[in-house]
mmCIF file of C-alpha atoms and ligand atoms in Angstrom:
data_model
loop_
_atom_site.group_PDB
_atom_site.id
_atom_site.type_symbol
_atom_site.label_atom_id
_atom_site.label_comp_id
_atom_site.label_asym_id
_atom_site.label_seq_id
_atom_site.Cartn_x
_atom_site.Cartn_y
_atom_site.Cartn_z
ATOM 1 C CA MET A 1363 91.652 117.315 113.025
ATOM 2 C CA SER A 1364 95.172 118.688 112.849
ATOM 3 C CA VAL A 1365 96.424 120.315 109.682
ATOM 4 C CA GLN A 1366 100.043 119.525 110.478
ATOM 5 C CA ARG A 1367 101.757 117.725 107.622
ATOM 6 C CA ILE A 1368 105.100 116.021 107.139
ATOM 7 C CA GLN A 1369 107.194 117.831 104.541
ATOM 8 C CA ILE A 1370 109.083 115.457 102.296
ATOM 9 C CA LYS A 1371 112.039 116.971 100.451
ATOM 10 C CA ARG A 1372 113.985 115.401 97.587
ATOM 11 C CA ASP A 1373 116.370 113.585 99.905
ATOM 12 C CA THR A 1374 114.137 113.021 102.948
ATOM 13 C CA HIS A 1375 114.334 109.510 104.418
ATOM 14 C CA LEU A 1376 111.189 108.209 106.103
ATOM 15 C CA LEU A 1377 111.149 105.367 108.615
ATOM 16 C CA VAL A 1378 107.641 104.255 109.591
ATOM 17 C CA LEU A 1379 106.753 102.008 112.527
ATOM 18 C CA THR A 1380 103.239 100.580 112.636
ATOM 19 C CA GLY A 1381 101.295 98.650 115.237
ATOM 20 C CA ALA A 1382 97.899 97.066 115.670
ATOM 21 C CA GLY A 1383 96.070 100.425 115.547
ATOM 22 C CA VAL A 1384 96.703 100.657 111.783
ATOM 23 C CA SER A 1385 94.641 97.508 111.242
ATOM 24 C CA ALA A 1386 91.863 98.474 113.683
ATOM 25 C CA GLU A 1387 89.861 100.118 110.897
ATOM 26 C CA SER A 1388 90.138 96.869 108.917
ATOM 27 C CA GLY A 1389 88.268 95.146 111.764
ATOM 28 C CA ILE A 1390 91.259 93.473 113.452
ATOM 29 C CA ARG A 1391 91.303 94.038 117.190
ATOM 30 C CA THR A 1392 94.298 95.664 118.863
ATOM 31 C CA PHE A 1393 96.122 93.877 121.708
ATOM 32 C CA ARG A 1394 95.767 96.127 124.668
ATOM 33 C CA ASP A 1395 92.092 96.963 124.433
ATOM 34 C CA SER A 1396 90.873 93.896 126.284
ATOM 35 C CA GLY A 1397 92.613 93.714 129.666
ATOM 36 C CA GLY A 1398 95.431 91.232 128.954
ATOM 37 C CA LEU A 1399 93.149 89.044 126.859
ATOM 38 C CA TRP A 1400 93.544 88.537 123.147
ATOM 39 C CA GLU A 1401 90.315 87.449 121.493
ATOM 40 C CA GLU A 1402 89.266 86.022 124.907
ATOM 41 C CA HIS A 1403 92.547 84.155 125.551
ATOM 42 C CA ALA A 1404 95.234 85.052 128.091
ATOM 43 C CA VAL A 1405 98.100 86.450 126.019
ATOM 44 C CA GLU A 1406 100.666 84.050 127.593
ATOM 45 C CA ALA A 1407 98.471 81.045 126.731
ATOM 46 C CA VAL A 1408 98.533 81.731 123.003
ATOM 47 C CA ALA A 1409 101.626 83.861 122.443
ATOM 48 C CA SER A 1410 104.486 82.279 124.356
ATOM 49 C CA PRO A 1411 106.690 79.179 123.915
ATOM 50 C CA GLY A 1412 105.359 77.876 127.262
ATOM 51 C CA GLY A 1413 101.764 78.244 126.063
ATOM 52 C CA PHE A 1414 102.586 76.268 122.902
ATOM 53 C CA ALA A 1415 104.329 73.529 124.899
ATOM 54 C CA ARG A 1416 101.293 73.217 127.198
ATOM 55 C CA ASP A 1417 98.553 73.281 124.584
ATOM 56 C CA PRO A 1418 99.661 73.319 120.936
ATOM 57 C CA VAL A 1419 96.139 72.442 119.768
ATOM 58 C CA LEU A 1420 94.767 75.646 121.336
ATOM 59 C CA VAL A 1421 97.619 77.742 119.916
ATOM 60 C CA TRP A 1422 97.194 76.354 116.379
ATOM 61 C CA ARG A 1423 93.416 76.890 116.593
ATOM 62 C CA PHE A 1424 94.010 80.453 117.755
ATOM 63 C CA TYR A 1425 96.445 81.312 114.927
ATOM 64 C CA SER A 1426 94.283 79.507 112.377
ATOM 65 C CA GLU A 1427 91.431 81.797 113.405
ATOM 66 C CA ARG A 1428 93.759 84.797 113.108
ATOM 67 C CA ARG A 1429 94.821 83.602 109.622
ATOM 68 C CA ARG A 1430 91.217 83.308 108.566
ATOM 69 C CA GLN A 1431 90.287 86.701 110.031
ATOM 70 C CA ALA A 1432 93.248 88.432 108.364
ATOM 71 C CA LYS A 1433 92.435 86.847 104.997
ATOM 72 C CA GLU A 1434 88.854 88.042 105.245
ATOM 73 C CA SER A 1435 89.979 91.592 106.139
ATOM 74 C CA ALA A 1436 91.070 94.217 103.645
ATOM 75 C CA PRO A 1437 93.637 97.021 103.839
ATOM 76 C CA ASN A 1438 92.085 100.363 104.880
ATOM 77 C CA PRO A 1439 92.919 103.921 103.724
ATOM 78 C CA GLY A 1440 95.794 104.080 106.253
ATOM 79 C CA HIS A 1441 97.513 101.052 104.660
ATOM 80 C CA HIS A 1442 96.891 102.433 101.168
ATOM 81 C CA ALA A 1443 98.366 105.813 102.118
ATOM 82 C CA LEU A 1444 101.591 104.142 103.303
ATOM 83 C CA ALA A 1445 101.824 102.188 100.036
ATOM 84 C CA ARG A 1446 101.521 105.422 98.025
ATOM 85 C CA ILE A 1447 104.182 107.084 100.173
ATOM 86 C CA GLU A 1448 106.602 104.217 99.489
ATOM 87 C CA GLU A 1449 105.908 104.525 95.771
ATOM 88 C CA GLY A 1450 107.033 108.154 95.920
ATOM 89 C CA LEU A 1451 110.125 107.649 98.084
ATOM 90 C CA GLY A 1452 111.477 104.303 96.878
ATOM 91 C CA SER A 1453 114.613 103.272 98.781
ATOM 92 C CA ARG A 1454 114.355 106.337 101.041
ATOM 93 C CA PHE A 1455 111.416 104.569 102.734
ATOM 94 C CA LEU A 1456 111.301 101.653 105.177
ATOM 95 C CA LEU A 1457 108.244 100.266 106.933
ATOM 96 C CA VAL A 1458 108.798 98.424 110.193
ATOM 97 C CA THR A 1459 105.640 96.699 111.300
ATOM 98 C CA GLN A 1460 104.726 94.838 114.463
ATOM 99 C CA ASN A 1461 101.641 93.542 112.683
ATOM 100 C CA VAL A 1462 101.522 89.962 111.498
ATOM 101 C CA ASP A 1463 98.339 90.267 109.419
ATOM 102 C CA GLY A 1464 99.969 90.896 106.009
ATOM 103 C CA LEU A 1465 97.741 93.903 105.244
ATOM 104 C CA HIS A 1466 100.633 96.263 104.454
ATOM 105 C CA ARG A 1467 101.902 93.890 101.778
ATOM 106 C CA ARG A 1468 98.417 93.467 100.378
ATOM 107 C CA ALA A 1469 98.112 97.268 100.162
ATOM 108 C CA GLY A 1470 101.277 97.301 98.033
ATOM 109 C CA ASN A 1471 104.157 98.086 100.412
ATOM 110 C CA GLN A 1472 107.314 96.158 99.547
ATOM 111 C CA ARG A 1473 110.025 97.662 101.707
ATOM 112 C CA ILE A 1474 108.775 96.049 104.924
ATOM 113 C CA THR A 1475 110.340 94.320 107.888
ATOM 114 C CA GLU A 1476 107.777 92.300 109.815
ATOM 115 C CA ILE A 1477 109.649 92.326 113.118
ATOM 116 C CA HIS A 1478 107.088 90.161 114.971
ATOM 117 C CA GLY A 1479 106.813 87.615 112.163
ATOM 118 C CA SER A 1480 103.918 86.765 109.881
ATOM 119 C CA LEU A 1481 100.641 84.914 110.317
ATOM 120 C CA PHE A 1482 101.119 83.476 106.838
ATOM 121 C CA GLU A 1483 104.419 81.771 107.525
ATOM 122 C CA THR A 1484 105.157 78.542 109.362
ATOM 123 C CA ARG A 1485 108.387 77.123 110.726
ATOM 124 C CA CYS A 1486 109.664 74.068 112.508
ATOM 125 C CA THR A 1487 109.943 73.873 116.305
ATOM 126 C CA ARG A 1488 113.060 71.745 115.952
ATOM 127 C CA CYS A 1489 115.151 72.284 112.814
ATOM 128 C CA ASP A 1490 116.422 75.576 111.391
ATOM 129 C CA ARG A 1491 114.703 75.358 107.983
ATOM 130 C CA GLU A 1492 113.620 78.731 106.632
ATOM 131 C CA PRO A 1493 110.067 79.791 107.523
ATOM 132 C CA PHE A 1494 107.791 79.002 104.562
ATOM 133 C CA ALA A 1495 104.610 80.563 103.170
ATOM 134 C CA ASP A 1496 101.556 78.803 104.583
ATOM 135 C CA GLU A 1497 97.885 79.697 104.705
ATOM 136 C CA SER A 1498 96.627 76.352 105.974
ATOM 137 C CA LEU A 1499 94.240 76.164 108.933
ATOM 138 C CA HIS A 1500 94.604 73.696 111.802
ATOM 139 C CA LEU A 1501 91.477 74.151 113.851
ATOM 140 C CA THR A 1502 91.516 70.556 115.177
ATOM 141 C CA PRO A 1503 94.165 67.819 115.512
ATOM 142 C CA PRO A 1504 96.215 66.339 113.937
ATOM 143 C CA LEU A 1505 98.720 69.160 114.126
ATOM 144 C CA PRO A 1506 101.146 69.752 111.244
ATOM 145 C CA GLU A 1507 104.576 68.130 111.525
ATOM 146 C CA CYS A 1508 107.880 68.912 109.841
ATOM 147 C CA ASP A 1509 108.463 66.721 106.771
ATOM 148 C CA LEU A 1510 112.201 67.447 106.741
ATOM 149 C CA CYS A 1511 112.590 66.193 110.313
ATOM 150 C CA ALA A 1512 110.354 63.189 109.511
ATOM 151 C CA ARG A 1513 112.771 62.168 106.722
ATOM 152 C CA LYS A 1514 115.477 61.937 109.381
ATOM 153 C CA GLY A 1515 113.218 59.817 111.545
ATOM 154 C CA GLN A 1516 112.435 62.680 113.915
ATOM 155 C CA LYS A 1517 109.038 63.927 114.967
ATOM 156 C CA ALA A 1518 108.675 67.707 115.270
ATOM 157 C CA LEU A 1519 105.659 69.994 115.319
ATOM 158 C CA LEU A 1520 105.433 72.971 113.031
ATOM 159 C CA ARG A 1521 104.458 76.355 114.522
ATOM 160 C CA PRO A 1522 103.367 79.762 113.274
ATOM 161 C CA ASN A 1523 106.300 82.070 112.454
ATOM 162 C CA ILE A 1524 105.343 84.616 115.098
ATOM 163 C CA VAL A 1525 107.768 86.147 117.599
ATOM 164 C CA TRP A 1526 106.211 85.184 120.920
ATOM 165 C CA PHE A 1527 106.753 86.784 124.323
ATOM 166 C CA GLY A 1528 110.167 85.844 125.627
ATOM 167 C CA GLU A 1529 111.570 85.166 122.137
ATOM 168 C CA MET A 1530 114.259 87.093 120.283
ATOM 169 C CA LEU A 1531 113.615 89.225 117.254
ATOM 170 C CA ASP A 1532 115.411 88.182 114.084
ATOM 171 C CA PRO A 1533 118.768 90.034 114.210
ATOM 172 C CA ALA A 1534 118.661 90.416 110.386
ATOM 173 C CA ASN A 1535 115.568 92.638 110.731
ATOM 174 C CA MET A 1536 117.195 94.789 113.388
ATOM 175 C CA LEU A 1537 120.286 95.114 111.203
ATOM 176 C CA ARG A 1538 118.173 96.282 108.263
ATOM 177 C CA ILE A 1539 116.569 98.983 110.426
ATOM 178 C CA ASP A 1540 119.938 100.039 111.734
ATOM 179 C CA ARG A 1541 121.373 100.265 108.215
ATOM 180 C CA PHE A 1542 118.448 102.393 107.101
ATOM 181 C CA MET A 1543 118.978 104.779 110.029
ATOM 182 C CA ALA A 1544 122.684 104.999 109.234
ATOM 183 C CA GLU A 1545 121.852 105.910 105.614
ATOM 184 C CA ALA A 1546 119.274 108.461 106.748
ATOM 185 C CA GLU A 1547 121.665 110.220 109.107
ATOM 186 C CA GLY A 1548 122.908 113.428 107.553
ATOM 187 C CA HIS A 1549 119.811 113.743 105.334
ATOM 188 C CA PRO A 1550 116.445 115.162 106.318
ATOM 189 C CA PHE A 1551 115.112 112.199 108.326
ATOM 190 C CA VAL A 1552 111.571 111.608 109.591
ATOM 191 C CA PHE A 1553 110.435 108.875 111.952
ATOM 192 C CA LEU A 1554 106.698 108.218 112.000
ATOM 193 C CA ALA A 1555 104.988 105.805 114.410
ATOM 194 C CA VAL A 1556 101.364 104.878 113.817
ATOM 195 C CA GLY A 1557 98.865 102.909 115.872
ATOM 196 C CA THR A 1558 101.193 101.493 118.482
ATOM 197 C CA SER A 1559 101.001 101.668 122.269
ATOM 198 C CA GLY A 1560 104.767 101.895 122.814
ATOM 199 C CA ALA A 1561 104.608 99.085 125.352
ATOM 200 C CA VAL A 1562 106.674 96.406 123.600
ATOM 201 C CA TYR A 1563 110.437 96.759 123.075
ATOM 202 C CA PRO A 1564 112.586 97.038 121.038
ATOM 203 C CA ALA A 1565 109.962 98.602 118.713
ATOM 204 C CA ALA A 1566 108.973 101.149 121.362
ATOM 205 C CA GLY A 1567 112.591 102.328 121.600
ATOM 206 C CA LEU A 1568 113.067 103.036 117.880
ATOM 207 C CA VAL A 1569 111.844 106.600 118.360
ATOM 208 C CA VAL A 1570 114.706 107.300 120.770
ATOM 209 C CA GLU A 1571 117.265 105.821 118.375
ATOM 210 C CA ALA A 1572 115.851 107.771 115.453
ATOM 211 C CA ARG A 1573 115.984 111.016 117.441
ATOM 212 C CA ALA A 1574 119.574 110.346 118.352
ATOM 213 C CA ARG A 1575 120.263 110.101 114.619
ATOM 214 C CA GLY A 1576 118.652 113.455 113.946
ATOM 215 C CA ALA A 1577 115.122 112.404 112.956
ATOM 216 C CA GLN A 1578 112.091 114.576 113.336
ATOM 217 C CA THR A 1579 109.624 112.340 115.189
ATOM 218 C CA TRP A 1580 105.905 112.082 114.490
ATOM 219 C CA LEU A 1581 103.207 109.980 116.094
ATOM 220 C CA VAL A 1582 99.704 109.260 114.816
ATOM 221 C CA ASN A 1583 97.592 107.367 117.336
ATOM 222 C CA ALA A 1584 94.012 107.156 118.556
ATOM 223 C CA GLU A 1585 95.170 108.127 122.058
ATOM 224 C CA ALA A 1586 98.408 109.169 123.781
ATOM 225 C CA PRO A 1587 100.444 105.965 124.301
ATOM 226 C CA ASP A 1588 103.054 105.152 126.981
ATOM 227 C CA ASN A 1589 105.971 106.621 125.035
ATOM 228 C CA ALA A 1590 104.175 109.722 123.630
ATOM 229 C CA ARG A 1591 106.615 112.061 125.397
ATOM 230 C CA PHE A 1592 109.448 110.915 123.120
ATOM 231 C CA PHE A 1593 107.745 112.333 120.024
ATOM 232 C CA GLU A 1594 107.961 115.934 118.852
ATOM 233 C CA ILE A 1595 104.614 115.962 117.072
ATOM 234 C CA PHE A 1596 101.592 113.944 118.132
ATOM 235 C CA ILE A 1597 98.482 113.810 115.983
ATOM 236 C CA LYS A 1598 95.572 112.244 117.783
ATOM 237 C CA GLY A 1599 93.193 110.448 115.460
ATOM 238 C CA PRO A 1600 92.440 107.250 113.560
ATOM 239 C CA SER A 1601 95.188 106.373 111.088
ATOM 240 C CA GLY A 1602 92.711 105.667 108.286
ATOM 241 C CA ARG A 1603 91.661 109.302 108.393
ATOM 242 C CA VAL A 1604 94.974 110.968 109.265
ATOM 243 C CA LEU A 1605 97.483 109.172 107.007
ATOM 244 C CA PRO A 1606 95.940 109.925 103.594
ATOM 245 C CA ASP A 1607 96.587 113.668 104.103
ATOM 246 C CA LEU A 1608 99.669 113.591 106.288
ATOM 247 C CA ILE A 1609 102.470 113.784 103.773
ATOM 248 C CA GLU A 1610 103.337 116.751 101.621
ATOM 249 C CA VAL A 1611 105.932 116.083 98.929
ATOM 250 C CA GLU A 1612 107.909 119.163 97.983
ATOM 251 C CA ALA A 1613 107.986 119.814 94.253
ATOM 252 C CA PRO A 1614 111.451 119.065 92.769
HETATM 253 P P1 OAD B 2536 98.516 97.751 120.999
HETATM 254 O O1 OAD B 2536 97.189 97.074 121.036
HETATM 255 O O2 OAD B 2536 99.371 97.658 122.213
HETATM 256 O O3 OAD B 2536 98.316 99.303 120.678
HETATM 257 C C1 OAD B 2536 97.521 99.757 119.635
HETATM 258 C C2 OAD B 2536 97.493 101.258 119.689
HETATM 259 O O4 OAD B 2536 96.752 101.705 118.554
HETATM 260 C C3 OAD B 2536 96.803 101.842 120.931
HETATM 261 O O5 OAD B 2536 97.642 102.859 121.480
HETATM 262 C C4 OAD B 2536 95.503 102.439 120.388
HETATM 263 O O6 OAD B 2536 95.132 103.636 121.055
HETATM 264 C C5 OAD B 2536 95.868 102.746 118.948
HETATM 265 N N1 OAD B 2536 94.745 102.718 118.001
HETATM 266 C C6 OAD B 2536 93.599 101.996 118.043
HETATM 267 N N2 OAD B 2536 92.855 102.217 116.953
HETATM 268 C C7 OAD B 2536 93.538 103.107 116.187
HETATM 269 C C8 OAD B 2536 93.313 103.734 114.922
HETATM 270 N N3 OAD B 2536 92.223 103.487 114.210
HETATM 271 N N4 OAD B 2536 94.255 104.590 114.465
HETATM 272 C C9 OAD B 2536 95.378 104.861 115.162
HETATM 273 N N5 OAD B 2536 95.636 104.303 116.349
HETATM 274 C C10 OAD B 2536 94.753 103.433 116.863
HETATM 275 O O7 OAD B 2536 99.301 97.197 119.718
HETATM 276 P P2 OAD B 2536 100.841 97.236 119.366
HETATM 277 O O8 OAD B 2536 101.485 98.488 119.842
HETATM 278 O O9 OAD B 2536 100.947 96.879 117.936
HETATM 279 O O10 OAD B 2536 103.336 91.398 119.652
HETATM 280 O O11 OAD B 2536 101.390 96.025 120.222
HETATM 281 C C11 OAD B 2536 102.729 95.694 120.124
HETATM 282 C C12 OAD B 2536 102.912 94.192 120.179
HETATM 283 O O12 OAD B 2536 102.331 93.689 121.365
HETATM 284 C C13 OAD B 2536 102.207 93.435 119.095
HETATM 285 O O13 OAD B 2536 102.941 93.366 117.908
HETATM 286 C C14 OAD B 2536 102.073 92.064 119.686
HETATM 287 C C15 OAD B 2536 101.696 92.428 121.086
HETATM 288 O O14 OAD B 2536 102.099 91.565 122.018
HETATM 289 C C16 OAD B 2536 103.385 90.128 119.219
HETATM 290 O O15 OAD B 2536 102.433 89.502 118.823
HETATM 291 C C17 OAD B 2536 104.744 89.575 119.241
#
């Protein structure tokens, strides 16, 4: 394994992007390891607005199973390492995750933007109420309906608060990332991507933006992903083994 380490100075800003690979060692399968299928379902069937319109019972069963699986999983040494790093850096740290499993939060990270949503939140398909915390399982009908819409005499299904294919990311999350990069510019700035295939934008493009703002760019991944060429340093290996020793904090 590589002995390369990220040097953190007193004013270094660290932006971390994680993907499904970080949770692989917690027993949660990644997306692109099964030929367009996700836990035996075509991705469009369970992760698109069209799929939900066609078969909401299947989609709710699918995400209920994902909720249950995530609850039964535990953060691994990779998650714990990122939580310790945040503890050391405070507001000079931001974690952008594409994962919806909640494991980063359970490991202790607080400065997180979950850009693809969260398995443990639900929202309405009709009204603009805020997404709310929800761990309930809907493995069979009846499906959950919005009580706020019902009070107005309208019938509307609830849905998991996941960003599906073809949907927009929450602009507030993108703004937070942009603000962090603006603050980091002019300081030592490190961008670290972990466990992500670089296939889904805009997350896959963050490395290019960070470089443009002067970041040193690091990648930790089990194999070279699609966008590996954009990174200056690539460490090939499982995040649970690499992350615990990756960061070196310079003595003040
Ligand atoms: P992918 O499944 O596309 O990629 C996971 C990456 O992690 C692959 O490059 C693997 O080689 C790597 N990997 C596997 N095990 C690893 C380990 N133990 N340590 C380090 N790396 C490992 O997952 P994402 O890039 O997260 O979107 O996928 C991006 C988005 O596509 C997901 O958020 C999801 C999906 O559609 C939504 O659900 C909206």
